[in-house]
Amino acid sequence: WAIAKEAMSILDGHVPYCLCLGNHDMGFQKSNNKYGGDIAVNRTTHFNKYFPREKFAKTKEFGETFDPKRHDNSWYHFEASGMKFLIVSLECKPRDEVLDWANKVVAEHPEHRVIVLTHAYMGSNGKRFLRLGYKITGNAGEAIWQKLVSKHKNIFMVLCGHASGEAVLTSKGDHGNQVHQVLSDYQSMHNGGESWLRYMVFEPTENKIKVYTYNPALKKFRNQSSSRFDLEYSMDLSK
């Protein structure tokens, strides 16, 4: 956690960012299995010690958190090229009460274009998870889609990890809107992912989101069709 804090601090004051918790960031319990223990047995975490809510609450992009004392579920907002964006970051296997909170946040910001972040949402086969293991109770990908994502016409993207690989699933929400669901996870590649990351370029004049996969350590791109692609998305401000 201390190493992660130091690494992320490079961005502080320069690049706005928010964080999204995964199963490995949650409660650990020793056991006799081959891993020496079980993860995500509860929702305790060192996250709030090293990335406290009060630190992020000082940024202009900060909106609010589900729990006034914890940073596990949060929302942020910003404006770019005349468009208002809202980022909703949800815990791994979000509880029903968290999804209820997220529904209210999105509904209260109808003029914002919404991106949902959550950890375990879909697999590399491009299908939303129907269920997940771990002792914590909560919702897997399909339930998150049904209870939150599909309900709002201003949600246009879901970003997730957990399952090793890359995948894109584009589904139609209840209001006829397209929702791009994007999996980006490189942990199973050489050296634990070897610095591979995703970045997206929004091109309003083309109504496209251009997705790139880049390695800053190796200074190279991945150019496979699953790594470099465009997503259609209307950014026409007149609509």
Short mmCIF file of C-alpha atoms in Angstrom, two decimals:
data_model
loop_
_atom_site.label_atom_id
_atom_site.label_comp_id
_atom_site.label_asym_id
_atom_site.label_seq_id
_atom_site.Cartn_x
_atom_site.Cartn_y
_atom_site.Cartn_z
CA TRP A 1 0.00 0.00 0.00
CA ALA A 2 2.85 2.38 0.80
CA ILE A 3 4.45 1.63 -2.57
CA ALA A 4 1.14 2.23 -4.35
CA LYS A 5 0.67 5.53 -2.54
CA GLU A 6 4.15 6.70 -3.52
CA ALA A 7 3.65 5.65 -7.15
CA MET A 8 0.30 7.38 -7.50
CA SER A 9 1.54 10.54 -5.78
CA ILE A 10 3.39 11.43 -9.00
CA LEU A 11 -0.01 12.41 -10.40
CA ASP A 12 -1.08 14.53 -7.44
CA GLY A 13 -1.64 18.14 -8.44
CA HIS A 14 -0.94 17.35 -12.10
CA VAL A 15 -3.38 14.74 -13.40
CA PRO A 16 -6.82 14.24 -11.80
CA TYR A 17 -7.57 10.60 -11.01
CA CYS A 18 -9.91 8.36 -9.08
CA LEU A 19 -9.44 4.80 -7.87
CA CYS A 20 -11.51 1.61 -8.06
CA LEU A 21 -11.09 -1.28 -5.61
CA GLY A 22 -10.64 -4.92 -6.64
CA ASN A 23 -10.93 -8.19 -4.77
CA HIS A 24 -7.21 -8.22 -3.91
CA ASP A 25 -7.62 -4.86 -2.17
CA MET A 26 -10.10 -6.26 0.35
CA GLY A 27 -10.13 -8.34 3.54
CA PHE A 28 -7.64 -11.24 3.76
CA GLN A 29 -7.94 -14.32 5.96
CA LYS A 30 -5.26 -16.98 6.43
CA SER A 31 -6.17 -20.55 5.50
CA ASN A 32 -4.53 -23.82 4.47
CA ASN A 33 -5.20 -23.51 0.76
CA LYS A 34 -2.43 -23.27 -1.83
CA TYR A 35 -2.51 -19.48 -1.65
CA GLY A 36 -2.10 -19.36 2.11
CA GLY A 37 -5.37 -17.54 2.55
CA ASP A 38 -8.58 -16.17 1.09
CA ILE A 39 -9.19 -12.69 -0.30
CA ALA A 40 -12.33 -10.55 -0.21
CA VAL A 41 -13.65 -12.30 2.89
CA ASN A 42 -14.96 -8.93 4.08
CA ARG A 43 -14.83 -5.26 3.07
CA THR A 44 -12.00 -4.17 5.35
CA THR A 45 -9.08 -2.64 3.49
CA HIS A 46 -6.01 -0.43 3.96
CA PHE A 47 -7.26 1.66 1.05
CA ASN A 48 -8.81 4.32 3.25
CA LYS A 49 -5.60 4.69 5.24
CA TYR A 50 -3.35 5.30 2.24
CA PHE A 51 -5.91 6.96 -0.06
CA PRO A 52 -8.20 8.74 2.41
CA ARG A 53 -11.43 10.38 1.42
CA GLU A 54 -10.34 13.73 2.87
CA LYS A 55 -7.39 13.92 0.46
CA PHE A 56 -9.54 13.48 -2.64
CA ALA A 57 -12.35 15.67 -1.28
CA LYS A 58 -9.99 18.64 -1.68
CA THR A 59 -9.88 18.24 -5.46
CA LYS A 60 -12.28 20.21 -7.64
CA GLU A 61 -13.40 17.05 -9.43
CA PHE A 62 -14.57 15.31 -6.26
CA GLY A 63 -18.32 14.83 -5.89
CA GLU A 64 -19.19 12.63 -2.93
CA THR A 65 -18.89 9.14 -1.45
CA PHE A 66 -21.46 6.53 -0.46
CA ASP A 67 -20.01 6.36 3.04
CA PRO A 68 -19.02 9.79 4.43
CA LYS A 69 -15.99 8.22 6.12
CA ARG A 70 -14.80 5.86 3.39
CA HIS A 71 -13.57 6.23 -0.18
CA ASP A 72 -14.61 2.80 -1.49
CA ASN A 73 -17.54 4.15 -3.55
CA SER A 74 -17.25 7.63 -5.01
CA TRP A 75 -18.20 9.92 -7.86
CA TYR A 76 -16.25 12.63 -9.66
CA HIS A 77 -17.11 15.16 -12.35
CA PHE A 78 -15.29 17.29 -14.91
CA GLU A 79 -15.90 19.20 -18.13
CA ALA A 80 -14.06 18.81 -21.44
CA SER A 81 -14.77 20.28 -24.90
CA GLY A 82 -18.06 21.65 -23.62
CA MET A 83 -19.22 18.24 -22.36
CA LYS A 84 -19.96 17.39 -18.73
CA PHE A 85 -18.73 14.02 -17.52
CA LEU A 86 -19.50 12.03 -14.38
CA ILE A 87 -17.38 9.11 -13.15
CA VAL A 88 -18.97 6.66 -10.70
CA SER A 89 -16.47 4.31 -9.04
CA LEU A 90 -18.00 1.24 -7.37
CA GLU A 91 -16.58 -1.38 -5.01
CA CYS A 92 -15.95 -4.97 -6.10
CA LYS A 93 -19.31 -6.82 -5.99
CA PRO A 94 -21.24 -3.65 -5.13
CA ARG A 95 -23.99 -4.13 -2.58
CA ASP A 96 -27.62 -3.34 -3.39
CA GLU A 97 -27.52 -0.22 -1.22
CA VAL A 98 -24.47 1.01 -3.14
CA LEU A 99 -26.27 0.49 -6.46
CA ASP A 100 -29.28 2.38 -5.06
CA TRP A 101 -26.94 5.25 -4.19
CA ALA A 102 -25.35 5.16 -7.64
CA ASN A 103 -28.78 5.24 -9.29
CA LYS A 104 -29.61 8.42 -7.38
CA VAL A 105 -26.29 10.05 -8.27
CA VAL A 106 -26.74 9.38 -11.99
CA ALA A 107 -30.40 10.46 -11.94
CA GLU A 108 -29.45 13.74 -10.27
CA HIS A 109 -27.01 14.55 -13.11
CA PRO A 110 -29.04 14.12 -16.32
CA GLU A 111 -26.83 16.56 -18.26
CA HIS A 112 -23.67 14.59 -17.52
CA ARG A 113 -22.22 11.80 -19.65
CA VAL A 114 -21.58 8.91 -17.26
CA ILE A 115 -18.79 6.34 -17.06
CA VAL A 116 -19.14 3.56 -14.48
CA LEU A 117 -16.04 1.93 -12.99
CA THR A 118 -16.21 -1.40 -11.20
CA HIS A 119 -13.80 -4.29 -10.83
CA ALA A 120 -15.37 -7.66 -11.67
CA TYR A 121 -17.97 -7.06 -14.38
CA MET A 122 -17.26 -9.28 -17.39
CA GLY A 123 -14.85 -11.88 -18.69
CA SER A 124 -12.46 -11.93 -21.62
CA ASN A 125 -15.20 -13.73 -23.58
CA GLY A 126 -17.15 -10.47 -23.57
CA LYS A 127 -19.94 -11.80 -21.36
CA ARG A 128 -21.05 -10.18 -18.11
CA PHE A 129 -20.47 -12.29 -15.00
CA LEU A 130 -23.60 -13.98 -13.66
CA ARG A 131 -21.97 -14.73 -10.32
CA LEU A 132 -18.70 -14.31 -8.44
CA GLY A 133 -17.03 -16.16 -5.62
CA TYR A 134 -15.73 -14.57 -2.41
CA LYS A 135 -17.47 -14.33 0.93
CA ILE A 136 -18.56 -10.74 0.52
CA THR A 137 -22.14 -10.36 -0.68
CA GLY A 138 -22.96 -8.16 -3.63
CA ASN A 139 -23.70 -8.00 -7.33
CA ALA A 140 -21.83 -9.43 -10.32
CA GLY A 141 -21.78 -7.89 -13.79
CA GLU A 142 -25.18 -8.94 -15.12
CA ALA A 143 -26.91 -7.73 -11.95
CA ILE A 144 -25.01 -4.42 -12.13
CA TRP A 145 -26.22 -4.04 -15.71
CA GLN A 146 -29.84 -4.81 -14.81
CA LYS A 147 -29.97 -2.77 -11.59
CA LEU A 148 -27.94 0.28 -12.66
CA VAL A 149 -26.24 0.59 -16.02
CA SER A 150 -29.15 -0.24 -18.34
CA LYS A 151 -31.55 2.12 -16.57
CA HIS A 152 -29.97 5.46 -17.49
CA LYS A 153 -29.77 7.00 -20.95
CA ASN A 154 -26.70 9.07 -20.00
CA ILE A 155 -24.52 6.07 -19.05
CA PHE A 156 -22.39 5.33 -22.11
CA MET A 157 -19.47 3.30 -20.78
CA VAL A 158 -18.41 0.74 -18.17
CA LEU A 159 -14.71 0.12 -17.46
CA CYS A 160 -13.61 -3.01 -15.59
CA GLY A 161 -10.74 -5.38 -14.85
CA HIS A 162 -10.38 -8.58 -12.78
CA ALA A 163 -10.43 -11.10 -15.64
CA SER A 164 -7.14 -11.33 -17.52
CA GLY A 165 -7.41 -10.13 -21.09
CA GLU A 166 -9.23 -7.60 -23.24
CA ALA A 167 -12.85 -7.49 -24.36
CA VAL A 168 -15.54 -5.09 -25.54
CA LEU A 169 -19.28 -5.59 -25.23
CA THR A 170 -21.69 -3.01 -26.63
CA SER A 171 -25.25 -3.33 -25.35
CA LYS A 172 -28.42 -1.29 -25.73
CA GLY A 173 -29.83 0.28 -22.57
CA ASP A 174 -33.49 0.61 -21.66
CA HIS A 175 -33.65 4.00 -23.41
CA GLY A 176 -32.09 2.73 -26.64
CA ASN A 177 -28.67 4.16 -25.83
CA GLN A 178 -25.49 2.26 -26.65
CA VAL A 179 -23.30 1.33 -23.70
CA HIS A 180 -19.70 0.29 -24.37
CA GLN A 181 -18.39 -2.11 -21.70
CA VAL A 182 -14.62 -2.43 -21.81
CA LEU A 183 -12.39 -4.96 -20.03
CA SER A 184 -8.70 -4.08 -19.67
CA ASP A 185 -6.56 -6.42 -17.57
CA TYR A 186 -2.89 -7.27 -18.13
CA GLN A 187 -1.97 -8.98 -14.86
CA SER A 188 -1.31 -12.37 -16.49
CA MET A 189 1.18 -10.99 -18.98
CA HIS A 190 4.93 -11.10 -18.40
CA ASN A 191 6.11 -9.60 -15.11
CA GLY A 192 2.60 -9.02 -13.78
CA GLY A 193 1.47 -6.85 -16.65
CA GLU A 194 4.75 -5.10 -17.36
CA SER A 195 3.26 -1.57 -17.27
CA TRP A 196 0.65 -2.04 -20.00
CA LEU A 197 -2.18 0.46 -19.69
CA ARG A 198 -5.15 1.82 -21.60
CA TYR A 199 -5.87 5.37 -22.65
CA MET A 200 -8.73 6.81 -24.65
CA VAL A 201 -8.89 9.82 -26.93
CA PHE A 202 -12.32 11.41 -27.38
CA GLU A 203 -12.73 12.91 -30.87
CA PRO A 204 -15.92 15.05 -30.90
CA THR A 205 -15.61 15.95 -34.59
CA GLU A 206 -15.55 12.25 -35.51
CA ASN A 207 -17.96 11.06 -32.80
CA LYS A 208 -15.44 8.40 -31.89
CA ILE A 209 -13.55 7.27 -28.81
CA LYS A 210 -10.15 5.99 -29.90
CA VAL A 211 -8.76 3.31 -27.59
CA TYR A 212 -5.02 2.68 -27.31
CA THR A 213 -3.00 0.14 -25.32
CA TYR A 214 0.45 1.43 -24.45
CA ASN A 215 3.49 0.44 -22.42
CA PRO A 216 5.42 3.47 -21.10
CA ALA A 217 8.29 1.26 -19.89
CA LEU A 218 8.81 -0.38 -23.28
CA LYS A 219 7.58 2.68 -25.22
CA LYS A 220 5.45 0.58 -27.54
CA PHE A 221 1.81 0.03 -28.46
CA ARG A 222 -0.19 -3.17 -28.77
CA ASN A 223 -1.80 -3.11 -32.20
CA GLN A 224 -4.00 -6.20 -32.12
CA SER A 225 -7.68 -5.60 -32.90
CA SER A 226 -8.55 -6.14 -29.23
CA SER A 227 -5.96 -3.55 -28.17
CA ARG A 228 -6.39 -0.74 -30.70
CA PHE A 229 -9.95 0.08 -31.76
CA ASP A 230 -12.52 2.86 -32.07
CA LEU A 231 -15.88 3.12 -30.33
CA GLU A 232 -18.76 5.02 -31.91
CA TYR A 233 -20.15 7.67 -29.56
CA SER A 234 -22.12 10.81 -30.39
CA MET A 235 -20.62 13.96 -28.92
CA ASP A 236 -22.91 16.35 -30.79
CA LEU A 237 -23.65 19.15 -28.30
CA SER A 238 -26.74 20.25 -30.23
CA LYS A 239 -28.63 17.09 -29.22
#
